[in-house]
Structures are given as structure tokens and as C-alpha cells.
mmCIF file of C-alpha atoms and ligand atoms in Angstrom:
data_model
loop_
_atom_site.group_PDB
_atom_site.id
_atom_site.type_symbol
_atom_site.label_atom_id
_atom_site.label_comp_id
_atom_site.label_asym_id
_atom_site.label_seq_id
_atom_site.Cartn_x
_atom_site.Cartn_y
_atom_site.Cartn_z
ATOM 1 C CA UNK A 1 43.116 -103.664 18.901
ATOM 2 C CA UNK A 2 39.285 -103.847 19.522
ATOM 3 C CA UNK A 3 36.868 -101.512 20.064
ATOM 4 C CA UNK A 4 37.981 -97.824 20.078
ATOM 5 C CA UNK A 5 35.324 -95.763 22.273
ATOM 6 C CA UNK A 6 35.099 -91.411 21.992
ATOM 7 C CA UNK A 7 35.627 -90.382 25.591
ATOM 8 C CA UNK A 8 37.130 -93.282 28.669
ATOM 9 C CA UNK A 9 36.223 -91.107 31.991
ATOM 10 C CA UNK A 10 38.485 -92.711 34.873
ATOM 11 C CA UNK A 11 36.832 -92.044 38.391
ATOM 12 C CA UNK A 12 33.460 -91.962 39.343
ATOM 13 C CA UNK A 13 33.077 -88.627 42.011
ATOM 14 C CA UNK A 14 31.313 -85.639 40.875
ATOM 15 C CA UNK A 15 34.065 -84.798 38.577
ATOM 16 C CA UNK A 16 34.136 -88.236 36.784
ATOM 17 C CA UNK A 17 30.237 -88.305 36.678
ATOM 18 C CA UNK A 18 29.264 -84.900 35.312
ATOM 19 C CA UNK A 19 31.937 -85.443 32.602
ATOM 20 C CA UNK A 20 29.583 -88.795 31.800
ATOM 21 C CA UNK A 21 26.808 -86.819 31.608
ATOM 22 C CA UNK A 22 27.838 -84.463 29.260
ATOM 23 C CA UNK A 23 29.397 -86.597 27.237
ATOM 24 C CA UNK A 24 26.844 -88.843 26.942
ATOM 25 C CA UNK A 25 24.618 -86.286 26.355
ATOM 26 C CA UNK A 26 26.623 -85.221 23.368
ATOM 27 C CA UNK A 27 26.537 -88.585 21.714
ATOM 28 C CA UNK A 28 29.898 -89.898 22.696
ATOM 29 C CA UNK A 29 28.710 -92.943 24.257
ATOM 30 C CA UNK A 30 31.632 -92.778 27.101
ATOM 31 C CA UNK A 31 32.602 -95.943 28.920
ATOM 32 C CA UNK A 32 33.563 -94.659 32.633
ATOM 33 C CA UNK A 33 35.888 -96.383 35.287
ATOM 34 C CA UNK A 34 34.550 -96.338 38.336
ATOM 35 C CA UNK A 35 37.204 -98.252 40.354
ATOM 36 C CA UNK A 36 35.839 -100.810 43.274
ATOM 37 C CA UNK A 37 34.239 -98.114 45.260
ATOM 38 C CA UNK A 38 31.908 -95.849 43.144
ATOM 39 C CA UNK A 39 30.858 -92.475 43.970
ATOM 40 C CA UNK A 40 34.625 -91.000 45.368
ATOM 41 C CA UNK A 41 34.868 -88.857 48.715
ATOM 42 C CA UNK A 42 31.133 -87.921 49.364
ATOM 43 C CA UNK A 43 30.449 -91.853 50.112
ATOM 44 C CA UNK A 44 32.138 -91.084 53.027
ATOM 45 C CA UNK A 45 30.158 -88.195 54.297
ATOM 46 C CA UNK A 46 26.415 -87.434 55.571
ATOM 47 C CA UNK A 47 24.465 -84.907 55.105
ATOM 48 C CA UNK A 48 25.792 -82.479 52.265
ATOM 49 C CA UNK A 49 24.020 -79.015 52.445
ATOM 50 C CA UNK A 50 26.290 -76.926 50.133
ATOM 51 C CA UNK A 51 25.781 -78.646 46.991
ATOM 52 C CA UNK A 52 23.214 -76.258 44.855
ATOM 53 C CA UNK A 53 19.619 -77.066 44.462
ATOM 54 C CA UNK A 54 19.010 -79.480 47.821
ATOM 55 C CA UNK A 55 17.508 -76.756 49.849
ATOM 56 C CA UNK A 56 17.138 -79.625 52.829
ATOM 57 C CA UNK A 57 20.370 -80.528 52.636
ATOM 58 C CA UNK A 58 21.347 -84.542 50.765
ATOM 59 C CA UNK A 59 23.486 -87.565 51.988
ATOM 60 C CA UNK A 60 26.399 -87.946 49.810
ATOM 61 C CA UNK A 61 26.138 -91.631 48.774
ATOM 62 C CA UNK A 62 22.403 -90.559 47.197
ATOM 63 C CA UNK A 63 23.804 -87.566 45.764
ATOM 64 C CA UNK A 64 26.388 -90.019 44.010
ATOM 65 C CA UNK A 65 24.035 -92.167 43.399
ATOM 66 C CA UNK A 66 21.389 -89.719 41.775
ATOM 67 C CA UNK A 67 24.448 -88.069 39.462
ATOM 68 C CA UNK A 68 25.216 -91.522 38.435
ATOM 69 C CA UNK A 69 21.560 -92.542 37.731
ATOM 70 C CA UNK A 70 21.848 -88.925 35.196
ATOM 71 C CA UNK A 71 25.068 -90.371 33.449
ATOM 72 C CA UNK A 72 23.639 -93.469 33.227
ATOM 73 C CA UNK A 73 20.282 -92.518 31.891
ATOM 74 C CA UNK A 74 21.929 -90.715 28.817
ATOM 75 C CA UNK A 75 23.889 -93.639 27.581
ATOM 76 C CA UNK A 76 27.440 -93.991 29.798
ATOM 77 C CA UNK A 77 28.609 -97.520 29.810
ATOM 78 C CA UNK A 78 30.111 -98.144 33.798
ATOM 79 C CA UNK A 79 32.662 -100.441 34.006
ATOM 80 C CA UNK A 80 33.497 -101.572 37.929
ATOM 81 C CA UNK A 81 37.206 -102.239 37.581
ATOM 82 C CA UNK A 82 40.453 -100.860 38.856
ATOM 83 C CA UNK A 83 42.878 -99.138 36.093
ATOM 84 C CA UNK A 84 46.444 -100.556 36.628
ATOM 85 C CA UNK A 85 48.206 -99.183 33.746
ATOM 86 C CA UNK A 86 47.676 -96.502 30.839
ATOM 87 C CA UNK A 87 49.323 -95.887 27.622
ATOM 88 C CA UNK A 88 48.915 -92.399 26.383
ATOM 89 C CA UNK A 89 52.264 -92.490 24.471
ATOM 90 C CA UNK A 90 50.084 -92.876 21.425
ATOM 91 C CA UNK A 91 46.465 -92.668 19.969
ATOM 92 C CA UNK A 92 44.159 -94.101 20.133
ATOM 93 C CA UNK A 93 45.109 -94.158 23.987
ATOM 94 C CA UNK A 94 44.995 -97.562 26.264
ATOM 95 C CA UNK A 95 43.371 -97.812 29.598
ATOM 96 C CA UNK A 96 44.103 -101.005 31.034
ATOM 97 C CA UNK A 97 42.354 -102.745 34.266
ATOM 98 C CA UNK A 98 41.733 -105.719 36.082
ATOM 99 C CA UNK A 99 38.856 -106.774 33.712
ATOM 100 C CA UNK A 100 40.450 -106.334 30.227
ATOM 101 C CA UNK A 101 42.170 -103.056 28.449
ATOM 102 C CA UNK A 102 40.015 -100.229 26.757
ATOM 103 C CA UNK A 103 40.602 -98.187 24.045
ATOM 104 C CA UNK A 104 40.033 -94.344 23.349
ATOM 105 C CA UNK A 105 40.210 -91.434 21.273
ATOM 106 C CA UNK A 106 40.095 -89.092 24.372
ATOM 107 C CA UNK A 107 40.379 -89.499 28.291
ATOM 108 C CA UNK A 108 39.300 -87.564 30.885
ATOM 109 C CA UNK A 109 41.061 -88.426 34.290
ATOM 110 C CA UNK A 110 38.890 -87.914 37.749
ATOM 111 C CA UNK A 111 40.842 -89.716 39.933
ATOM 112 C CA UNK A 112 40.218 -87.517 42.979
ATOM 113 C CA UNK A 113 42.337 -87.217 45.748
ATOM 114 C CA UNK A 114 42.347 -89.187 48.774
ATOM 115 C CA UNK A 115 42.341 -87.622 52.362
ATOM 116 C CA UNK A 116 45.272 -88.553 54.269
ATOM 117 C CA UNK A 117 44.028 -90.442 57.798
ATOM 118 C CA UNK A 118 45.839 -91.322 61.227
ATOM 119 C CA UNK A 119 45.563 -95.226 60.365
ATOM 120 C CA UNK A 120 43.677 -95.416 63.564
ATOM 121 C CA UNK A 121 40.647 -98.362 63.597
ATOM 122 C CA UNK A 122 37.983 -95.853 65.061
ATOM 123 C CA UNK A 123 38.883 -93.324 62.774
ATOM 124 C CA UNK A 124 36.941 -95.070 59.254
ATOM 125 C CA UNK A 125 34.578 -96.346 61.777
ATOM 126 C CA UNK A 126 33.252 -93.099 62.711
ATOM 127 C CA UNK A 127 33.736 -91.025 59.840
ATOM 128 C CA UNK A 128 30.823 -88.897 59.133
ATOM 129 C CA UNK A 129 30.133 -89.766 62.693
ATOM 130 C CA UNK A 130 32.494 -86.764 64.606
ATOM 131 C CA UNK A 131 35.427 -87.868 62.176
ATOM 132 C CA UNK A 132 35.422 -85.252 59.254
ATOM 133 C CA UNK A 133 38.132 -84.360 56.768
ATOM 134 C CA UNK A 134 36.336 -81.419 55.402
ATOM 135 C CA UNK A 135 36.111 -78.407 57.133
ATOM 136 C CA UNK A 136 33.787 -76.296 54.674
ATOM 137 C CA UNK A 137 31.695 -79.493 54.751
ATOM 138 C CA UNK A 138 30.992 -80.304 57.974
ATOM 139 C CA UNK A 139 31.886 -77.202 60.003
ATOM 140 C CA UNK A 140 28.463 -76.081 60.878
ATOM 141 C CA UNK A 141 27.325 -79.379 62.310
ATOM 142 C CA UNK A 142 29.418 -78.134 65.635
ATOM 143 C CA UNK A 143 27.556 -74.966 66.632
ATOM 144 C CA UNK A 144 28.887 -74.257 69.934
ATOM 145 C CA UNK A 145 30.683 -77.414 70.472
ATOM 146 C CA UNK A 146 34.024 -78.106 71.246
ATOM 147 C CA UNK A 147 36.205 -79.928 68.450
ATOM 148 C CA UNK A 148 39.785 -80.460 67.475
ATOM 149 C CA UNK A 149 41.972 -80.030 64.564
ATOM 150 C CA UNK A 150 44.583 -82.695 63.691
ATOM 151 C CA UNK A 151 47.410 -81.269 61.769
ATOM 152 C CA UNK A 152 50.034 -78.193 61.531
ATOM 153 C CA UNK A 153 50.055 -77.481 57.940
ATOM 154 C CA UNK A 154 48.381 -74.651 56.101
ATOM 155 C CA UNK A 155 45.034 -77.024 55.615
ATOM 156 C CA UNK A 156 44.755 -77.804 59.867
ATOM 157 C CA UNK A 157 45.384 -73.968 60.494
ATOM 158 C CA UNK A 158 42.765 -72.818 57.503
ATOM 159 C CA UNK A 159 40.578 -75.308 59.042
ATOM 160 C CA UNK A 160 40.833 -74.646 62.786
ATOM 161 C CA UNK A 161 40.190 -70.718 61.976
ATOM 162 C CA UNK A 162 37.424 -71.485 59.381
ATOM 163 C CA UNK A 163 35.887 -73.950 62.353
ATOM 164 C CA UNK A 164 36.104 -71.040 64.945
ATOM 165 C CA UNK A 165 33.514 -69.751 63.214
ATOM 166 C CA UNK A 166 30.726 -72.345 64.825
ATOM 167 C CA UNK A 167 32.619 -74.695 67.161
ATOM 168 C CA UNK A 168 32.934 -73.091 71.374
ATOM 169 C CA UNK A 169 36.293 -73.931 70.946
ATOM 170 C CA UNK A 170 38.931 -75.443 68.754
ATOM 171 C CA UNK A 171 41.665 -77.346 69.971
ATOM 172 C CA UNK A 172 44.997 -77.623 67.054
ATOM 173 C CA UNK A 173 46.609 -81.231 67.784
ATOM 174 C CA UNK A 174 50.257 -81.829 66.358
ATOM 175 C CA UNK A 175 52.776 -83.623 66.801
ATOM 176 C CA UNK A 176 55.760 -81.303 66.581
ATOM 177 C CA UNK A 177 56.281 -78.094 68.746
ATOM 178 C CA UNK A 178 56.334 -75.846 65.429
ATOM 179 C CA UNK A 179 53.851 -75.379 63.334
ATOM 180 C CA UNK A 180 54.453 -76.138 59.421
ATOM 181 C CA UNK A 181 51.651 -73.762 58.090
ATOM 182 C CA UNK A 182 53.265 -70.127 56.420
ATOM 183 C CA UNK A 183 53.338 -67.194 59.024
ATOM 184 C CA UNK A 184 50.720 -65.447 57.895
ATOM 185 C CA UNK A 185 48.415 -68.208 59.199
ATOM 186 C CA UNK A 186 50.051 -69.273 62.248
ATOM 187 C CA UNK A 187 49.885 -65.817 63.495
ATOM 188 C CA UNK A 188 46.406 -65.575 62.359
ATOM 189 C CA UNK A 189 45.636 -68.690 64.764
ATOM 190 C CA UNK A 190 47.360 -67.713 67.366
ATOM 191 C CA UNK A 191 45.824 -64.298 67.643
ATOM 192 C CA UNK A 192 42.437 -66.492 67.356
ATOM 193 C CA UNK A 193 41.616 -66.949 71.126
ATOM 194 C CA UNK A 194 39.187 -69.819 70.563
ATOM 195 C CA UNK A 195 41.963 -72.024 69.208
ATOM 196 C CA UNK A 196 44.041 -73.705 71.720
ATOM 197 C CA UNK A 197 47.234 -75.603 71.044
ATOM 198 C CA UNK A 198 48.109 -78.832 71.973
ATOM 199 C CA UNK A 199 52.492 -79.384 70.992
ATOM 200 C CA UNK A 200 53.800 -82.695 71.036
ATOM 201 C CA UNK A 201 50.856 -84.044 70.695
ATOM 202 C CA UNK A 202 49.647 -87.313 68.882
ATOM 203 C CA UNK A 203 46.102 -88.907 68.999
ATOM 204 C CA UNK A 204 46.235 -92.737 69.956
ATOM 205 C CA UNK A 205 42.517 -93.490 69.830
ATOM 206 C CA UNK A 206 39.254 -91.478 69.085
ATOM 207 C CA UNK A 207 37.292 -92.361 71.747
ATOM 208 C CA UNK A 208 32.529 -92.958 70.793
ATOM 209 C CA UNK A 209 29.232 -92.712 73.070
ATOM 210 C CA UNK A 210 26.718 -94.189 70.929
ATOM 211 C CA UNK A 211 28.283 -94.404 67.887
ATOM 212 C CA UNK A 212 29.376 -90.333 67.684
ATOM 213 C CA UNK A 213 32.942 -89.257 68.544
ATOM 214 C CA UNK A 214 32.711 -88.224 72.672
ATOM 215 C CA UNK A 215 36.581 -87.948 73.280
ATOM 216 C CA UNK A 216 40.166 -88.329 72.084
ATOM 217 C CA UNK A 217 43.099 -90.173 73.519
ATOM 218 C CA UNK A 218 45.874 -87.933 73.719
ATOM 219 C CA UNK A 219 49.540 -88.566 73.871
ATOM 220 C CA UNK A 220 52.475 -86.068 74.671
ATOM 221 C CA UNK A 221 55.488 -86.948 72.575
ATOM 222 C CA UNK A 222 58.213 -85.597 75.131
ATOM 223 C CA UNK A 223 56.766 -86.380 78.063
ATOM 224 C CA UNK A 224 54.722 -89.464 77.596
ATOM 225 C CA UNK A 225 51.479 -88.821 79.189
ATOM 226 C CA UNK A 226 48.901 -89.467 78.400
ATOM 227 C CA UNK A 227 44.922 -87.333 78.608
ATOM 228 C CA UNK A 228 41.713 -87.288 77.284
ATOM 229 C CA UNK A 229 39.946 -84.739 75.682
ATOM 230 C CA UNK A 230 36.636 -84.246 75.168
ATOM 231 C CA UNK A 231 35.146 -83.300 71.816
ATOM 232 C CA UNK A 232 32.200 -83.353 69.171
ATOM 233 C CA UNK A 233 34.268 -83.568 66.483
ATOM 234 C CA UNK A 234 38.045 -83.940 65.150
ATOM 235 C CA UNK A 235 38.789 -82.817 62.167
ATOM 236 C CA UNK A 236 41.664 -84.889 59.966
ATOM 237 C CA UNK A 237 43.988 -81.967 58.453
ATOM 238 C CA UNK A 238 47.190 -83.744 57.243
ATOM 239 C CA UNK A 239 47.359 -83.675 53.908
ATOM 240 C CA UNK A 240 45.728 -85.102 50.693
ATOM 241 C CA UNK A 241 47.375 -87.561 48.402
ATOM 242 C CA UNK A 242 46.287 -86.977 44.938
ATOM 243 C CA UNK A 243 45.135 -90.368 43.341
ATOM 244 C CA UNK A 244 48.222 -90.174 40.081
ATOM 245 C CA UNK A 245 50.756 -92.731 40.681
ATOM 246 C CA UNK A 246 49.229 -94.377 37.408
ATOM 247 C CA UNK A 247 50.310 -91.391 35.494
ATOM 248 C CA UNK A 248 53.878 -90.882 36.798
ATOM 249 C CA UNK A 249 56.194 -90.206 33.522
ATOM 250 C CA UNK A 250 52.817 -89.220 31.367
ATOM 251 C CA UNK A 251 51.604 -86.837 32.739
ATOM 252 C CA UNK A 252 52.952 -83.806 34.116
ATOM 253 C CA UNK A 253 52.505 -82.963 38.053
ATOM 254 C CA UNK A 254 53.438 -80.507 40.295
ATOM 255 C CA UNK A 255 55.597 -81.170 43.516
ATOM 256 C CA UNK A 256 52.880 -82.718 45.241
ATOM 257 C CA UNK A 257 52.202 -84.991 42.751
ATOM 258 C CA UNK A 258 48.773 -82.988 41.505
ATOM 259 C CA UNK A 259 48.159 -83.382 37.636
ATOM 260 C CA UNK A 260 48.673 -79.434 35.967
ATOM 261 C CA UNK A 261 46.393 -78.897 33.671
ATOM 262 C CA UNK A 262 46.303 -75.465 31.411
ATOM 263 C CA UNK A 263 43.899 -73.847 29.225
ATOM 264 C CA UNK A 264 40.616 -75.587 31.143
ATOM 265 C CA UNK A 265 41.060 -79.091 31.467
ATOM 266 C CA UNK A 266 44.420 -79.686 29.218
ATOM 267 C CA UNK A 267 47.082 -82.159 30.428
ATOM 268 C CA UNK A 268 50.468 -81.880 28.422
ATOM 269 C CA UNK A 269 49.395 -85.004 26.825
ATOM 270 C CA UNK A 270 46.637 -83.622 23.462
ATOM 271 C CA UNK A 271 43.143 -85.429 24.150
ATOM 272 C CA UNK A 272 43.658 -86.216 27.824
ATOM 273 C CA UNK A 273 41.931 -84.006 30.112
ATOM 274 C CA UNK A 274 41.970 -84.234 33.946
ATOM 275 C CA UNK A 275 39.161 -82.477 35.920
ATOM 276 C CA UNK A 276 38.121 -82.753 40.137
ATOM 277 C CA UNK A 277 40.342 -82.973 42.921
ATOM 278 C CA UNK A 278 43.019 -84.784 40.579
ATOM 279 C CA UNK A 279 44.248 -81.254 39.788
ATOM 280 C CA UNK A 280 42.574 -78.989 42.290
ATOM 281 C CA UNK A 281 44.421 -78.705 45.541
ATOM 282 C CA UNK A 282 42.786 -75.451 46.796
ATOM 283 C CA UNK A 283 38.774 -75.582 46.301
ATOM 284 C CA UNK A 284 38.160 -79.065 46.453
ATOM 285 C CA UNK A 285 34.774 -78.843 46.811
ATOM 286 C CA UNK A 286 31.975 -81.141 44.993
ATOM 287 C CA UNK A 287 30.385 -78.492 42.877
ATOM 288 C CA UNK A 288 33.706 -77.490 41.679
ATOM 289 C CA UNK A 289 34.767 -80.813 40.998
ATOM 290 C CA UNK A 290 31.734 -81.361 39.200
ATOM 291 C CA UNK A 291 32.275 -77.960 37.309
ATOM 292 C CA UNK A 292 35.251 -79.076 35.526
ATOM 293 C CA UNK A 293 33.712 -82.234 35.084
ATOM 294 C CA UNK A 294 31.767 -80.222 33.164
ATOM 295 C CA UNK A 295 34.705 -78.205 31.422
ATOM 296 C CA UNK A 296 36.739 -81.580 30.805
ATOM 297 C CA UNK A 297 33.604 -82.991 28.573
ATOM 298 C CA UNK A 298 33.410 -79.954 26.869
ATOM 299 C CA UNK A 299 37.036 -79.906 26.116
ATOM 300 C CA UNK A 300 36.691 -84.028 25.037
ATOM 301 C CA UNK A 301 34.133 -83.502 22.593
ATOM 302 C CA UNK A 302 35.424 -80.280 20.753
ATOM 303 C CA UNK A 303 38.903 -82.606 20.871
ATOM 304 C CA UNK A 304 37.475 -85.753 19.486
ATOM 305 C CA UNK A 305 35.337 -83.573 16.721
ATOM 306 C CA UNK A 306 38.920 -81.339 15.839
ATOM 307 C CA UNK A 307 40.136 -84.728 15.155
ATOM 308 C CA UNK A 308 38.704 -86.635 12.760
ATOM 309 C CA UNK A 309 42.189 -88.415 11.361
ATOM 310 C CA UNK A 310 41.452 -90.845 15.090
ATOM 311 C CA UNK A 311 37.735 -91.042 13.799
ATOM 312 C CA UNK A 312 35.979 -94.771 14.507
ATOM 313 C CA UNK A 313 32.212 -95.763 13.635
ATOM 314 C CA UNK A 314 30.176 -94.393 16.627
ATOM 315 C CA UNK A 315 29.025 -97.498 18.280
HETATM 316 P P1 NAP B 401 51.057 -80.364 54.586
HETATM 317 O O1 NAP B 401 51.616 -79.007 54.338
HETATM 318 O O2 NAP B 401 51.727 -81.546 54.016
HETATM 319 O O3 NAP B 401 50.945 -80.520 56.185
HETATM 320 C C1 NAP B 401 50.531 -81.718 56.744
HETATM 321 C C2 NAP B 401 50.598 -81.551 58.255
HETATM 322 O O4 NAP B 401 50.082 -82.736 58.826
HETATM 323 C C3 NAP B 401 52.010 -81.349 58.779
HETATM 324 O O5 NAP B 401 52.005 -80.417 59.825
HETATM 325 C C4 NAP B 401 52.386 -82.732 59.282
HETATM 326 O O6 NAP B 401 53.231 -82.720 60.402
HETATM 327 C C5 NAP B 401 51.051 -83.289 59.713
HETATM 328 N N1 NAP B 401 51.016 -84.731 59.579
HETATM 329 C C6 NAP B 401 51.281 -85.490 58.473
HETATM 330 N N2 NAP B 401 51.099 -86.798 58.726
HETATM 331 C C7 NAP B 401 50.719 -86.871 60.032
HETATM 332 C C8 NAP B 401 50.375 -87.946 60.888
HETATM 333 N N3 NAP B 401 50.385 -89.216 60.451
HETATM 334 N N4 NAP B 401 50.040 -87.666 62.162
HETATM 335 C C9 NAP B 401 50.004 -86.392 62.604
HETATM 336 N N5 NAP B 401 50.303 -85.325 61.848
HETATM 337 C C10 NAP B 401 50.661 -85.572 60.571
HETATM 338 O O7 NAP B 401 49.520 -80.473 54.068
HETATM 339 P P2 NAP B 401 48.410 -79.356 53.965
HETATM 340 O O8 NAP B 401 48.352 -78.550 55.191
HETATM 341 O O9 NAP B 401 47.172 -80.064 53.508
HETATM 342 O O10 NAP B 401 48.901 -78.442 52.757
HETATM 343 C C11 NAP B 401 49.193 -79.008 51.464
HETATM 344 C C12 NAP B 401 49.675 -77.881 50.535
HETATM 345 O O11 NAP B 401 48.596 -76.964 50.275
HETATM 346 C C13 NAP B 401 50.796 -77.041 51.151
HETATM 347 O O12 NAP B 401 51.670 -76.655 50.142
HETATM 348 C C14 NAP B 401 50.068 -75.858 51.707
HETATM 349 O O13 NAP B 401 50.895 -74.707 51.823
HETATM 350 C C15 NAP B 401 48.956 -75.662 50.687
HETATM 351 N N6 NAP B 401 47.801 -74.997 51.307
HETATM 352 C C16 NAP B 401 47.745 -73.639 51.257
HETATM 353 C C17 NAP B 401 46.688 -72.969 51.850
HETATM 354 C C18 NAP B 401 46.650 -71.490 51.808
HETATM 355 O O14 NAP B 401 47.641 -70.896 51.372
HETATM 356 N N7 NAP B 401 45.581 -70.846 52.206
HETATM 357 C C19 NAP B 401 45.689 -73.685 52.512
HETATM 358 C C20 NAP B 401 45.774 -75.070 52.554
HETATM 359 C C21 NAP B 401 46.848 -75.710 51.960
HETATM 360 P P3 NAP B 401 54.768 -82.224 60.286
HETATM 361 O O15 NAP B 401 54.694 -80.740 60.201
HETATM 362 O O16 NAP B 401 55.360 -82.731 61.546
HETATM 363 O O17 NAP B 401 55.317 -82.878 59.067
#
């Protein structure tokens, strides 16, 4: 076995990085994953204006890249690999990638959770652009506009009331006649007379004028035609897929397949800690992602310091 580091971080989003920075700022030296694309969800989005202490609002990829820039200033080693296997059957744990296999005392996982998108071409290509998956992000950019809602879970429904709050008028897309989301909300929307349903419904294209989404292709699903509708914005609602198919049979995971974690950060597995939208399926929000960032470092270090027995020569 080779080198056995403190703290491996796995992810590099807000979660991910603040973990870096506080362990690095407690001497642990951690080595952190950050996959092919660094920097998680917020490289996908523009202007961020909720995230504490940017008064004028910040664009997400130089928020990511100023938290990095932190981590990296107190001593984190990066690593730009994907993880395709772990080990945490025994310590000290193994984190293997595409670029060779690592070696810890603790891990923290920040694997995030992706949003779950129509597959349609336009739909990366305009992201940030009209295309949102976050409603509490992006909601007030649509004062008095007209927008749509893609979805008929619990998310779409939260999302298309939440959006009533700014938008002129929401329209709810799906692609069933029923809704999915729990009674409580779907009578909620439907009381809500600036959402509008649309049944049957799938979107085929999302339609630009100058680079910002103008209009959507619609498709009814019994009857075949086809319409356009006009919009700002369209909001992606159907689902998330937690980023933990590398854990399956480690760690445990609720039905959707997000990691549990108990007392803080704790997976069932002693000295692996999972922090972010790895294990957060209702706030998903930056600043709490980077809170138990936070927690997860804090719950590394007092691990690695309780156990001494896994001790190696700080590097
Ligand atoms: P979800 O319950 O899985 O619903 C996803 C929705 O998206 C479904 O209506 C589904 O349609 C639709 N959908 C999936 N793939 C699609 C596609 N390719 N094209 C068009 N539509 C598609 O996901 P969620 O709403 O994000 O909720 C996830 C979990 O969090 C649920 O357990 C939910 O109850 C919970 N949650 C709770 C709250 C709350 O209590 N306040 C808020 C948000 C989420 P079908 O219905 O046809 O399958």
C-alpha cells in the first residue's frame, strides 16, 4: 500500500470544497477528487444572488472557482480524476480512479446530485439561458414573465407555486393526466390561479431568440398535436438522481438511492462522512451544501484524532 493521506474529499461543489478548506486548515493535508468537471451544479448556472456575502449577486463558475482558490490556498492537494471503485470494507479505506488508487484514514463523500433533464439538445445549450433546474435559484429572474414548469411530482408543484410568486403566469407541463405530487400540493396548485395546466403534455424542443429561451414545442400525448408556447423560462422539475451508484452495498441509502447519514455527517460506515446534495434531498441549496461541508470536516478531523491506532506520519 503507499501513501495513506488524513481526509480523501470526493466531489468538488460547495460541499466537497468547504470540507477542503477546513480540513486543510486543520492540518490534514486532504487530497480531493474533483471528477472531470470541477465545481458541481453551480457551473451550470449564472448569476447566484443567495449565496451570503455577494451583495451584487456572483456567477457560479467564479464562486467555484474562488472556494476552490480558498481550499487550495491552505494546502488541499486536487486530483482531476473520476473515482470508479471504493473499498471501505476496511481501514485505511481505498479510493480508486482512473489515474491510480488513494489511500485514507477518513473520507468525506460530496458527490452531489445530478438534476434529471429531458435529453433534449437545446436544453444543455441554454441552461442558465431560460433553462433552470432550480426554482429558489433562479425564480426572481422572471418578474412578470410568463414561464413553465416541467414535471408532476412534489418538486414541479413546489416549484410552479414558489415561481407564482414573480413569474405573470406559470404554466405546469406533464405528461400524464394525474398529477404524482401528494394532495396537499396539488390542491394547493390548483387553487393557485396563476398556474395553468397543460395534461398529456410532453416538450419536443425548447425553442431561442438570441440565445434566451423564447418558446416551447409542445406535444399532446392523446391527441397528437402539436403547439407552441411562449415563455421566458422553463423550469426542469423531474427529479434528481443522487450521484451513489459507487457506493451501492457500502453505504446505506434510502429508497431513492440518497446516502443517510446520522448524528451530522455519519454514514453507517465509522470514518466516512457524506455531506451536500449526496444526502440532502430537501434544501439543496449551495450554502447548505457548503454547511455540512463544513460539519463533515469537523466530524473527519475529531475522527482521524479519536483514532490514533490508523495513525500515519503527516506528510
Ligand atoms: P418525482 O416524485 O420522482 O417526480 C418526478 C416527476 O417528473 C413525475 O411526475 C414524472 O412523471 C416526471 N418525469 C420524470 N421523467 C420525466 C420525463 N423524462 N419527461 C417528463 N416528465 C418526467 O420527483 P420529485 O418531484 O423531485 O420528488 C422527489 C421526492 O422528493 C419525492 O419523494 C417527493 O415526494 C419529495 N419531495 C417532497 C416535497 C415536499 O414534501 N414539500 C417537495 C419536493 C420533493 P410521472 O408522474 O409520469 O412518472
Amino acid at each position: 500500500m503507499g501513501e495513506v493521506r488524513n481526509v480523501i474529499i470526493i466531489g468538488s461543489g460547495p460541499a466537497g470544497l468547504t470540507a477542503a478548506i477546513y480540513a486543510a486548515r486543520a492540518d490534514l493535508v486532504p487530497l480531493l477528487i474533483e471528477g472531470m468537471d470541477s465545481g458541481g451544479q453551480l457551473m451550470t448556472t449564472t448569476t447566484v444572488e443567495n449565496f451570503p456575502g455577494f451583495s451584487d449577486g456572483v456567477m457560479g463558475p467564479e464562486l467555484m472557482g474562488s472556494i476552490r482558490s480558498q481550499a487550495e490556498r491552505f494546502g488541499t492537494e486536487f486530483v482531476q480524476a473520476i473515482v470508479t471503485s471504493v473499498d471501505f470494507s476496511k481501514r485505511p479505506f481505498t479510493v480508486t480512479t482512473d489515474a491510480g488508487e488513494y489511500h485514507a484514514r477518513a473520507v468525506v463523500v460530496a458527490t452531489g446530485a445530478s438534476a434529471r433533464l429531458l435529453g433534449l439538445p437545446a436544453e444543455r445549450r441554454l441552461m442558465g439561458r431560460g433553462v433552470s433546474t432550480c426554482a429558489t435559484c433562479d425564480g426572481f429572474f422572471y418578474r412578470q414573465k410568463p414561464i413553465a414548469v416541467v414535471g408532476g411530482g412534489d418538486s414541479a408543484v413546489e416549484e410552479a407555486i414558489f415561481l407564482t410568486k414573480f413569474a405573470s403566469k406559470v404554466t405546469l407541463i406533464h405528461r400524464r393526466h394525474e398529477l404524482r405530487a401528494s394532495k396537499i400540493m396539488r390542491d394547493k396548485a390548483v387553487a393557485n390561479p396563476k398556474i395553468e395546466f397543460r395534461w398529456n403534455t410532453v416538450v419536443e424542443d425548447i425553442r431561442d431568440s438570441g440565445g434566451v429561451v423564447s418558446s416551447l414545442a409542445l406535444r399532446d400525448t392523446v391527441t397528437g398535436e402539436r403547439s407552441d408556447l411562449a415563455v421566458d423560462g422553463v423550469f426542469v422539475a423531474i427529479g434528481h438522481t443522487p450521484n451513489t451508484s459507487l457506493f451501492a452495498g457500502q453505504l446505506e441509502m434510502d429508497e431513492n438511492g440518497y446516502l443517510v447519514t446520522r448524528d451530522g455527517t455519519r454514514t453507517n460506515v465509522p470514518g466516512v462522512f457524506a455531506c451536500g446534495d449526496v444526502q440532502d434531498h430537501v434544501y439543496r441549496q449551495a450554502i447548505t451544501a457548503a454547511g455540512s461541508g463544513c460539519m463533515a470536516a469537523l466530524d473527519a478531523e475529531r475522527f482521524v484524532e479519536s483514532h490514533v491506532e490508523d495513525a500515519v506520519p503527516a506528510r
